[in-house]
Amino acid sequence: MLIKIDKIIRSKRKSIGLEITQDALLVVRAPYLTSLKNIQKIVAEKQVWIQKKKLKLRQKALESKPKQFACGEKFWYLGQEYELQIDEKFKAPLILQGVFKLSKRYQNNAKSVMTNWYKRMARKKIGERVRFYYALTGLQYNKIKIN
């Protein structure tokens, strides 16, 4: 089976690199003088890897559907997945304690509640990093803005 090369980028490099983009396209990066025949040979040798990567990306695209903010749904934070639980007794809009706990009275505004929570956490984490690098380098900064 012949693998379609979607794009060849030639540059001043010494080796051939294969990249599968988020759109499941095959991009080959190669030195200027590399023949098309040699590129196709490398792609044929890496056919199994290419097909696995493309399949994985297609499956991921099918799985990623809009969030419903329903009980049991999973959300990512700092590289970990956490389940969303709706709590009737809970007063705070949202907290993370091993799971995301969303107050039932904020369920209709769950998207904005979670977005605001993620922005607060981003401001906190990024603020820590900015202060760390400020102390390390002495470079000034004006403000941190999260959009």
Coordinates of N, CA, C and O in Angstrom, one line a residue:
M1 N 0.8 -1.2 0.0 CA 0.0 0.0 0.0 C 0.9 1.2 0.0 O 1.8 1.4 0.8
L2 N 0.6 2.2 -0.9 CA 1.4 3.4 -1.0 C 0.8 4.5 -0.1 O -0.4 4.7 -0.1
I3 N 1.7 5.0 0.7 CA 1.3 6.1 1.6 C 1.4 7.4 0.9 O 2.5 7.7 0.3
K4 N 0.4 8.3 0.9 CA 0.4 9.6 0.3 C 1.2 10.6 1.2 O 0.9 10.7 2.4
I5 N 2.1 11.2 0.5 CA 2.9 12.3 1.2 C 2.1 13.6 0.9 O 2.0 14.0 -0.2
D6 N 1.6 14.2 1.9 CA 0.8 15.4 1.8 C 1.7 16.7 1.5 O 1.3 17.6 0.8
K7 N 2.9 16.7 2.1 CA 3.7 17.9 1.9 C 5.2 17.5 2.1 O 5.5 16.7 3.0
I8 N 6.1 18.0 1.3 CA 7.5 17.8 1.4 C 8.1 19.2 1.7 O 7.9 20.1 0.8
I9 N 8.8 19.3 2.8 CA 9.5 20.6 3.1 C 11.0 20.3 3.0 O 11.5 19.5 3.8
R10 N 11.6 21.0 2.1 CA 13.1 20.8 1.9 C 13.8 22.0 2.6 O 13.4 23.1 2.5
S11 N 14.9 21.6 3.3 CA 15.6 22.6 4.0 C 17.1 22.2 4.2 O 17.4 21.1 3.8
K12 N 17.8 23.0 4.9 CA 19.2 22.8 5.1 C 19.3 21.9 6.4 O 19.6 22.3 7.5
R13 N 19.1 20.6 6.2 CA 19.2 19.7 7.3 C 19.9 18.4 6.8 O 20.1 18.2 5.6
K14 N 20.2 17.5 7.7 CA 21.0 16.3 7.4 C 20.2 15.0 7.3 O 20.7 14.0 6.9
S15 N 19.0 15.1 7.9 CA 18.2 13.8 8.0 C 16.8 14.1 7.5 O 16.3 15.2 7.4
I16 N 16.1 13.0 7.3 CA 14.7 13.1 6.9 C 13.8 12.9 8.1 O 14.0 12.0 8.9
G17 N 12.8 13.8 8.3 CA 11.9 13.7 9.4 C 10.5 13.5 8.9 O 10.1 14.1 7.9
L18 N 9.7 12.7 9.6 CA 8.3 12.5 9.3 C 7.5 13.1 10.4 O 7.8 12.9 11.6
E19 N 6.4 13.8 10.0 CA 5.5 14.4 11.0 C 4.1 14.1 10.5 O 3.7 14.3 9.4
I20 N 3.2 13.8 11.5 CA 1.8 13.6 11.2 C 1.2 14.8 11.9 O 1.3 14.9 13.2
T21 N 0.5 15.7 11.2 CA -0.1 16.9 11.7 C -1.4 16.5 12.4 O -1.9 15.4 12.4
Q22 N -2.0 17.5 13.1 CA -3.3 17.3 13.8 C -4.4 16.9 12.9 O -5.4 16.3 13.3
D23 N -4.3 17.3 11.6 CA -5.3 16.9 10.6 C -5.0 15.6 9.9 O -5.6 15.2 8.9
A24 N -4.0 14.8 10.5 CA -3.6 13.5 10.0 C -3.0 13.5 8.6 O -3.2 12.6 7.8
L25 N -2.3 14.6 8.4 CA -1.5 14.7 7.1 C -0.1 14.4 7.4 O 0.5 14.7 8.4
L26 N 0.5 13.8 6.3 CA 2.0 13.4 6.4 C 2.8 14.5 5.8 O 2.7 14.8 4.7
V27 N 3.7 15.0 6.7 CA 4.6 16.1 6.2 C 6.0 15.5 6.4 O 6.4 14.9 7.4
V28 N 6.8 15.5 5.3 CA 8.2 15.0 5.2 C 9.1 16.2 5.2 O 9.0 17.1 4.3
R29 N 10.1 16.2 6.1 CA 11.1 17.3 6.1 C 12.4 16.6 5.6 O 12.8 15.6 6.2
A30 N 13.0 17.1 4.6 CA 14.1 16.5 4.0 C 15.2 17.5 3.5 O 14.9 18.6 3.3
P31 N 16.5 17.0 3.4 CA 17.5 17.9 2.9 C 17.2 18.2 1.4 O 16.5 17.5 0.7
Y32 N 17.8 19.3 1.0 CA 17.5 19.9 -0.3 C 17.7 18.8 -1.4 O 16.9 18.7 -2.3
L33 N 18.8 18.1 -1.4 CA 19.2 17.2 -2.5 C 18.7 15.8 -2.4 O 19.0 14.9 -3.2
T34 N 17.8 15.5 -1.4 CA 17.2 14.1 -1.3 C 16.2 13.9 -2.4 O 15.3 14.7 -2.7
S35 N 16.4 12.7 -3.1 CA 15.5 12.4 -4.2 C 14.1 12.0 -3.7 O 14.0 11.5 -2.6
L36 N 13.1 12.2 -4.6 CA 11.8 11.8 -4.2 C 11.7 10.3 -4.0 O 11.0 9.8 -3.1
K37 N 12.5 9.5 -4.8 CA 12.5 8.1 -4.6 C 13.0 7.7 -3.3 O 12.5 6.8 -2.6
N38 N 14.1 8.3 -2.8 CA 14.6 8.1 -1.4 C 13.6 8.4 -0.3 O 13.4 7.7 0.6
I39 N 12.9 9.5 -0.5 CA 11.9 9.9 0.4 C 10.8 8.9 0.5 O 10.3 8.5 1.6
Q40 N 10.3 8.4 -0.7 CA 9.3 7.4 -0.7 C 9.7 6.1 -0.1 O 8.9 5.4 0.5
K41 N 11.0 5.8 -0.2 CA 11.5 4.6 0.4 C 11.4 4.7 1.9 O 11.0 3.7 2.6
I42 N 11.8 5.8 2.4 CA 11.8 6.0 3.9 C 10.3 5.9 4.4 O 10.0 5.3 5.4
V43 N 9.4 6.6 3.6 CA 8.0 6.6 4.0 C 7.5 5.1 4.0 O 6.7 4.7 4.9
A44 N 7.8 4.3 3.0 CA 7.4 3.0 2.9 C 7.9 2.1 4.1 O 7.2 1.3 4.7
E45 N 9.2 2.4 4.5 CA 9.7 1.7 5.7 C 9.0 2.0 7.0 O 8.9 1.2 7.9
K46 N 8.5 3.2 7.1 CA 7.8 3.7 8.3 C 6.3 3.6 8.1 O 5.5 4.3 8.9
Q47 N 5.8 2.9 7.2 CA 4.4 2.8 6.9 C 3.5 2.4 8.1 O 2.5 3.0 8.3
V48 N 3.9 1.4 8.8 CA 3.2 0.9 10.0 C 3.0 2.1 11.0 O 1.9 2.3 11.5
W49 N 4.1 2.7 11.3 CA 4.1 3.8 12.3 C 3.2 5.0 11.8 O 2.4 5.5 12.6
I50 N 3.3 5.3 10.5 CA 2.4 6.4 9.9 C 1.0 6.0 10.1 O 0.2 6.8 10.5
Q51 N 0.6 4.8 9.7 CA -0.8 4.4 9.8 C -1.3 4.4 11.2 O -2.4 4.8 11.5
K52 N -0.5 3.9 12.2 CA -0.9 3.9 13.6 C -1.2 5.4 14.0 O -2.2 5.6 14.7
K53 N -0.3 6.3 13.7 CA -0.4 7.7 14.1 C -1.6 8.3 13.5 O -2.4 9.0 14.2
K54 N -1.9 8.1 12.2 CA -3.0 8.6 11.6 C -4.3 8.1 12.2 O -5.3 8.8 12.4
L55 N -4.4 6.8 12.4 CA -5.5 6.2 13.0 C -5.8 6.8 14.4 O -7.0 7.1 14.8
K56 N -4.8 6.9 15.2 CA -4.9 7.5 16.6 C -5.5 8.9 16.5 O -6.4 9.3 17.3
L57 N -5.0 9.7 15.6 CA -5.5 11.1 15.4 C -6.9 11.1 15.0 O -7.7 11.9 15.4
R58 N -7.3 10.2 14.1 CA -8.7 10.2 13.6 C -9.6 9.8 14.7 O -10.7 10.3 14.9
Q59 N -9.2 8.8 15.5 CA -10.0 8.3 16.7 C -10.2 9.5 17.7 O -11.3 9.7 18.2
K60 N -9.1 10.2 17.9 CA -9.1 11.3 18.9 C -10.1 12.4 18.4 O -10.9 12.9 19.2
A61 N -10.1 12.6 17.1 CA -11.0 13.6 16.5 C -12.5 13.2 16.7 O -13.4 14.0 16.9
L62 N -12.8 11.9 16.5 CA -14.1 11.4 16.7 C -14.6 11.5 18.1 O -15.7 11.8 18.4
E63 N -13.7 11.3 19.1 CA -14.0 11.3 20.5 C -14.2 12.7 21.0 O -14.9 12.9 22.0
S64 N -13.5 13.7 20.4 CA -13.6 15.0 21.0 C -14.9 15.7 20.5 O -14.9 16.3 19.4
K65 N -15.9 15.6 21.3 CA -17.2 16.3 21.0 C -17.4 17.4 22.0 O -16.8 17.4 23.1
P66 N -18.3 18.3 21.8 CA -18.5 19.4 22.7 C -18.9 18.9 24.1 O -19.7 17.9 24.2
K67 N -18.4 19.5 25.1 CA -18.7 19.2 26.5 C -20.2 19.5 26.8 O -20.7 20.5 26.4
Q68 N -20.8 18.6 27.6 CA -22.2 18.7 28.1 C -22.2 19.2 29.5 O -23.3 19.6 30.0
F69 N -21.1 19.1 30.2 CA -21.0 19.5 31.6 C -22.0 18.7 32.5 O -22.8 19.2 33.3
A70 N -22.0 17.4 32.1 CA -22.9 16.4 32.8 C -22.1 15.7 33.9 O -20.9 15.5 33.8
C71 N -22.8 15.1 34.8 CA -22.2 14.3 35.9 C -21.4 13.1 35.2 O -22.0 12.5 34.3
G72 N -20.2 12.9 35.7 CA -19.4 11.8 35.1 C -18.5 12.2 33.9 O -17.6 11.4 33.6
E73 N -18.7 13.3 33.4 CA -17.9 13.8 32.2 C -16.5 14.1 32.7 O -16.3 14.5 33.9
K74 N -15.5 13.9 31.9 CA -14.1 14.1 32.3 C -13.6 15.4 31.7 O -13.9 15.8 30.6
F75 N -12.7 16.1 32.6 CA -12.1 17.3 32.2 C -10.6 17.2 32.6 O -10.3 16.6 33.6
W76 N -9.8 17.9 31.8 CA -8.3 17.8 32.0 C -7.9 19.0 32.9 O -8.4 20.2 32.7
Y77 N -6.9 18.8 33.7 CA -6.3 19.9 34.4 C -4.9 19.4 34.8 O -4.7 18.4 35.4
L78 N -3.9 20.2 34.4 CA -2.5 19.9 34.6 C -2.1 18.5 34.3 O -1.4 17.8 35.1
G79 N -2.5 18.0 33.1 CA -2.1 16.7 32.6 C -2.9 15.5 33.2 O -2.5 14.4 33.0
Q80 N -3.9 15.8 34.0 CA -4.7 14.7 34.6 C -6.2 14.9 34.3 O -6.6 16.1 34.1
E81 N -6.9 13.8 34.1 CA -8.3 13.8 33.9 C -9.1 13.7 35.2 O -8.7 12.9 36.0
Y82 N -10.1 14.6 35.4 CA -10.9 14.5 36.6 C -12.3 14.5 36.2 O -12.8 15.1 35.2
E83 N -13.1 13.7 36.9 CA -14.5 13.5 36.7 C -15.3 14.7 37.3 O -14.9 15.2 38.3
L84 N -16.4 15.1 36.6 CA -17.3 16.1 37.1 C -18.4 15.5 37.9 O -19.0 14.6 37.4
Q85 N -18.6 16.0 39.1 CA -19.7 15.6 39.9 C -20.6 16.8 40.3 O -20.0 17.9 40.6
I86 N -21.9 16.6 40.2 CA -22.8 17.7 40.5 C -23.2 17.4 42.0 O -23.7 16.3 42.3
D87 N -23.1 18.4 42.8 CA -23.4 18.2 44.2 C -24.5 19.2 44.7 O -24.3 20.4 44.5
E88 N -25.6 18.7 45.2 CA -26.7 19.5 45.6 C -26.4 20.3 46.9 O -26.9 21.4 47.0
K89 N -25.6 19.8 47.8 CA -25.4 20.5 49.0 C -24.2 21.5 49.0 O -24.1 22.3 49.8
F90 N -23.5 21.4 47.9 CA -22.3 22.2 47.8 C -22.6 23.7 47.5 O -23.5 24.0 46.7
K91 N -21.9 24.6 48.2 CA -22.2 26.0 48.1 C -21.3 26.8 47.1 O -21.8 27.6 46.4
A92 N -20.0 26.4 47.1 CA -19.1 27.1 46.2 C -19.4 26.6 44.8 O -19.9 25.5 44.6
P93 N -19.2 27.5 43.8 CA -19.6 27.1 42.4 C -18.8 25.9 41.9 O -19.4 25.0 41.4
L94 N -17.5 25.8 42.2 CA -16.7 24.7 41.6 C -15.4 24.6 42.4 O -14.7 25.6 42.7
I95 N -15.1 23.4 42.8 CA -13.7 23.1 43.4 C -13.2 21.8 42.8 O -14.0 21.0 42.3
L96 N -11.9 21.6 43.0 CA -11.3 20.4 42.6 C -10.7 19.7 43.8 O -9.8 20.2 44.5
Q97 N -11.3 18.6 44.1 CA -10.9 17.7 45.3 C -10.9 16.3 44.8 O -11.8 15.5 45.2
G98 N -9.9 15.9 44.0 CA -9.9 14.6 43.4 C -10.8 14.4 42.3 O -10.6 13.6 41.4
V99 N -11.9 15.2 42.3 CA -12.9 15.3 41.2 C -13.3 16.7 41.2 O -13.1 17.5 42.1
F100 N -13.9 17.1 40.0 CA -14.5 18.5 40.0 C -15.8 18.4 40.6 O -16.7 17.6 40.2
K101 N -16.1 19.3 41.6 CA -17.4 19.3 42.3 C -18.0 20.6 41.9 O -17.5 21.7 42.2
L102 N -19.2 20.5 41.2 CA -19.9 21.7 40.7 C -21.2 21.7 41.5 O -21.9 20.7 41.6
S103 N -21.5 22.9 42.1 CA -22.7 23.1 42.8 C -23.9 23.0 41.8 O -23.9 23.5 40.7
K104 N -25.0 22.3 42.3 CA -26.2 22.1 41.5 C -26.8 23.4 41.0 O -27.3 23.5 39.9
R105 N -26.7 24.4 41.9 CA -27.3 25.7 41.5 C -26.6 26.5 40.4 O -27.1 27.4 39.9
Y106 N -25.3 26.0 40.1 CA -24.6 26.6 39.0 C -24.5 25.8 37.8 O -23.8 26.1 36.8
Q107 N -25.3 24.7 37.8 CA -25.3 23.7 36.7 C -25.7 24.4 35.4 O -25.1 24.1 34.3
N108 N -26.6 25.3 35.4 CA -27.0 26.0 34.1 C -25.9 26.8 33.5 O -25.9 27.1 32.4
N109 N -25.0 27.3 34.4 CA -23.9 28.2 33.9 C -22.6 27.4 34.0 O -21.5 28.0 34.2
A110 N -22.6 26.1 33.9 CA -21.4 25.3 34.2 C -20.3 25.7 33.3 O -19.1 25.7 33.7
K111 N -20.6 26.0 32.0 CA -19.5 26.3 31.1 C -18.7 27.6 31.6 O -17.5 27.6 31.6
S112 N -19.5 28.6 31.9 CA -18.8 29.9 32.3 C -18.1 29.7 33.7 O -17.1 30.2 33.9
V113 N -18.7 28.9 34.6 CA -18.1 28.6 35.9 C -16.8 27.9 35.7 O -15.8 28.3 36.3
M114 N -16.8 26.9 34.8 CA -15.5 26.2 34.6 C -14.5 27.0 33.9 O -13.3 27.0 34.2
T115 N -14.9 27.8 32.9 CA -14.0 28.7 32.2 C -13.4 29.7 33.2 O -12.1 29.9 33.1
N116 N -14.2 30.3 34.0 CA -13.6 31.2 35.0 C -12.7 30.5 36.0 O -11.6 31.1 36.4
W117 N -13.0 29.3 36.4 CA -12.1 28.6 37.3 C -10.8 28.3 36.6 O -9.7 28.5 37.2
Y118 N -10.8 27.8 35.3 CA -9.6 27.6 34.6 C -8.8 28.9 34.4 O -7.5 28.9 34.6
K119 N -9.4 30.0 34.2 CA -8.7 31.3 34.1 C -8.0 31.6 35.4 O -6.9 32.1 35.4
R120 N -8.7 31.5 36.5 CA -8.1 31.8 37.8 C -6.9 30.9 38.1 O -5.9 31.3 38.6
M121 N -7.0 29.6 37.8 CA -5.9 28.7 38.0 C -4.7 29.0 37.1 O -3.6 28.9 37.5
A122 N -5.1 29.4 35.8 CA -4.0 29.8 34.9 C -3.3 31.0 35.4 O -2.0 31.1 35.3
R123 N -4.0 32.0 35.9 CA -3.4 33.2 36.4 C -2.5 32.9 37.5 O -1.4 33.4 37.6
K124 N -2.9 32.0 38.4 CA -2.1 31.6 39.6 C -0.8 30.9 39.1 O 0.3 31.3 39.5
K125 N -1.0 29.9 38.3 CA 0.2 29.1 37.8 C 1.1 30.0 37.0 O 2.4 29.9 37.2
I126 N 0.6 30.7 36.1 CA 1.5 31.6 35.2 C 2.1 32.7 36.0 O 3.3 33.0 35.8
G127 N 1.4 33.2 37.0 CA 1.9 34.2 37.9 C 3.1 33.7 38.7 O 4.2 34.4 38.8
E128 N 3.0 32.4 39.1 CA 4.1 31.8 39.8 C 5.4 31.7 38.9 O 6.5 32.0 39.3
R129 N 5.2 31.3 37.7 CA 6.3 31.1 36.7 C 6.9 32.5 36.4 O 8.1 32.6 36.3
V130 N 6.0 33.5 36.2 CA 6.5 34.8 35.8 C 7.4 35.4 37.0 O 8.5 35.9 36.8
R131 N 6.9 35.2 38.2 CA 7.7 35.7 39.4 C 9.0 34.9 39.5 O 10.0 35.5 39.8
F132 N 9.0 33.6 39.2 CA 10.2 32.8 39.3 C 11.2 33.3 38.3 O 12.4 33.5 38.6
Y133 N 10.8 33.5 37.0 CA 11.7 34.0 36.0 C 12.1 35.5 36.2 O 13.2 35.9 35.8
Y134 N 11.2 36.3 36.8 CA 11.6 37.6 37.2 C 12.8 37.6 38.2 O 13.7 38.3 38.0
A135 N 12.6 36.7 39.2 CA 13.7 36.6 40.2 C 15.0 36.1 39.6 O 16.1 36.5 40.0
L136 N 14.8 35.2 38.7 CA 16.0 34.6 38.0 C 16.7 35.5 37.1 O 18.0 35.6 37.1
T137 N 15.9 36.3 36.3 CA 16.6 37.1 35.2 C 16.6 38.6 35.6 O 17.3 39.4 35.0
G138 N 15.6 39.1 36.4 CA 15.5 40.5 36.7 C 14.8 41.2 35.6 O 14.6 42.5 35.7
L139 N 14.2 40.6 34.6 CA 13.4 41.2 33.6 C 12.1 41.7 34.1 O 11.4 40.9 34.9
Q140 N 11.7 42.9 33.8 CA 10.4 43.5 34.3 C 9.3 43.0 33.5 O 9.4 42.7 32.3
Y141 N 8.1 43.0 34.1 CA 6.8 42.7 33.4 C 5.8 43.7 33.9 O 5.9 44.1 35.0
N142 N 4.8 44.0 33.1 CA 3.8 44.9 33.4 C 2.6 44.2 34.1 O 2.2 44.5 35.2
K143 N 2.0 43.3 33.4 CA 0.8 42.6 33.9 C 0.7 41.3 33.2 O 1.2 41.0 32.2
I144 N -0.2 40.4 33.8 CA -0.5 39.1 33.3 C -2.0 39.2 32.9 O -2.8 39.5 33.8
K145 N -2.3 38.8 31.7 CA -3.7 38.9 31.2 C -4.0 37.5 30.7 O -3.3 37.0 29.8
I146 N -5.1 36.9 31.1 CA -5.6 35.6 30.7 C -6.8 35.8 29.8 O -7.8 36.4 30.3
N147 N -6.8 35.4 28.6 CA -8.0 35.5 27.8 C -8.6 34.1 27.6 O -8.0 33.1 27.6

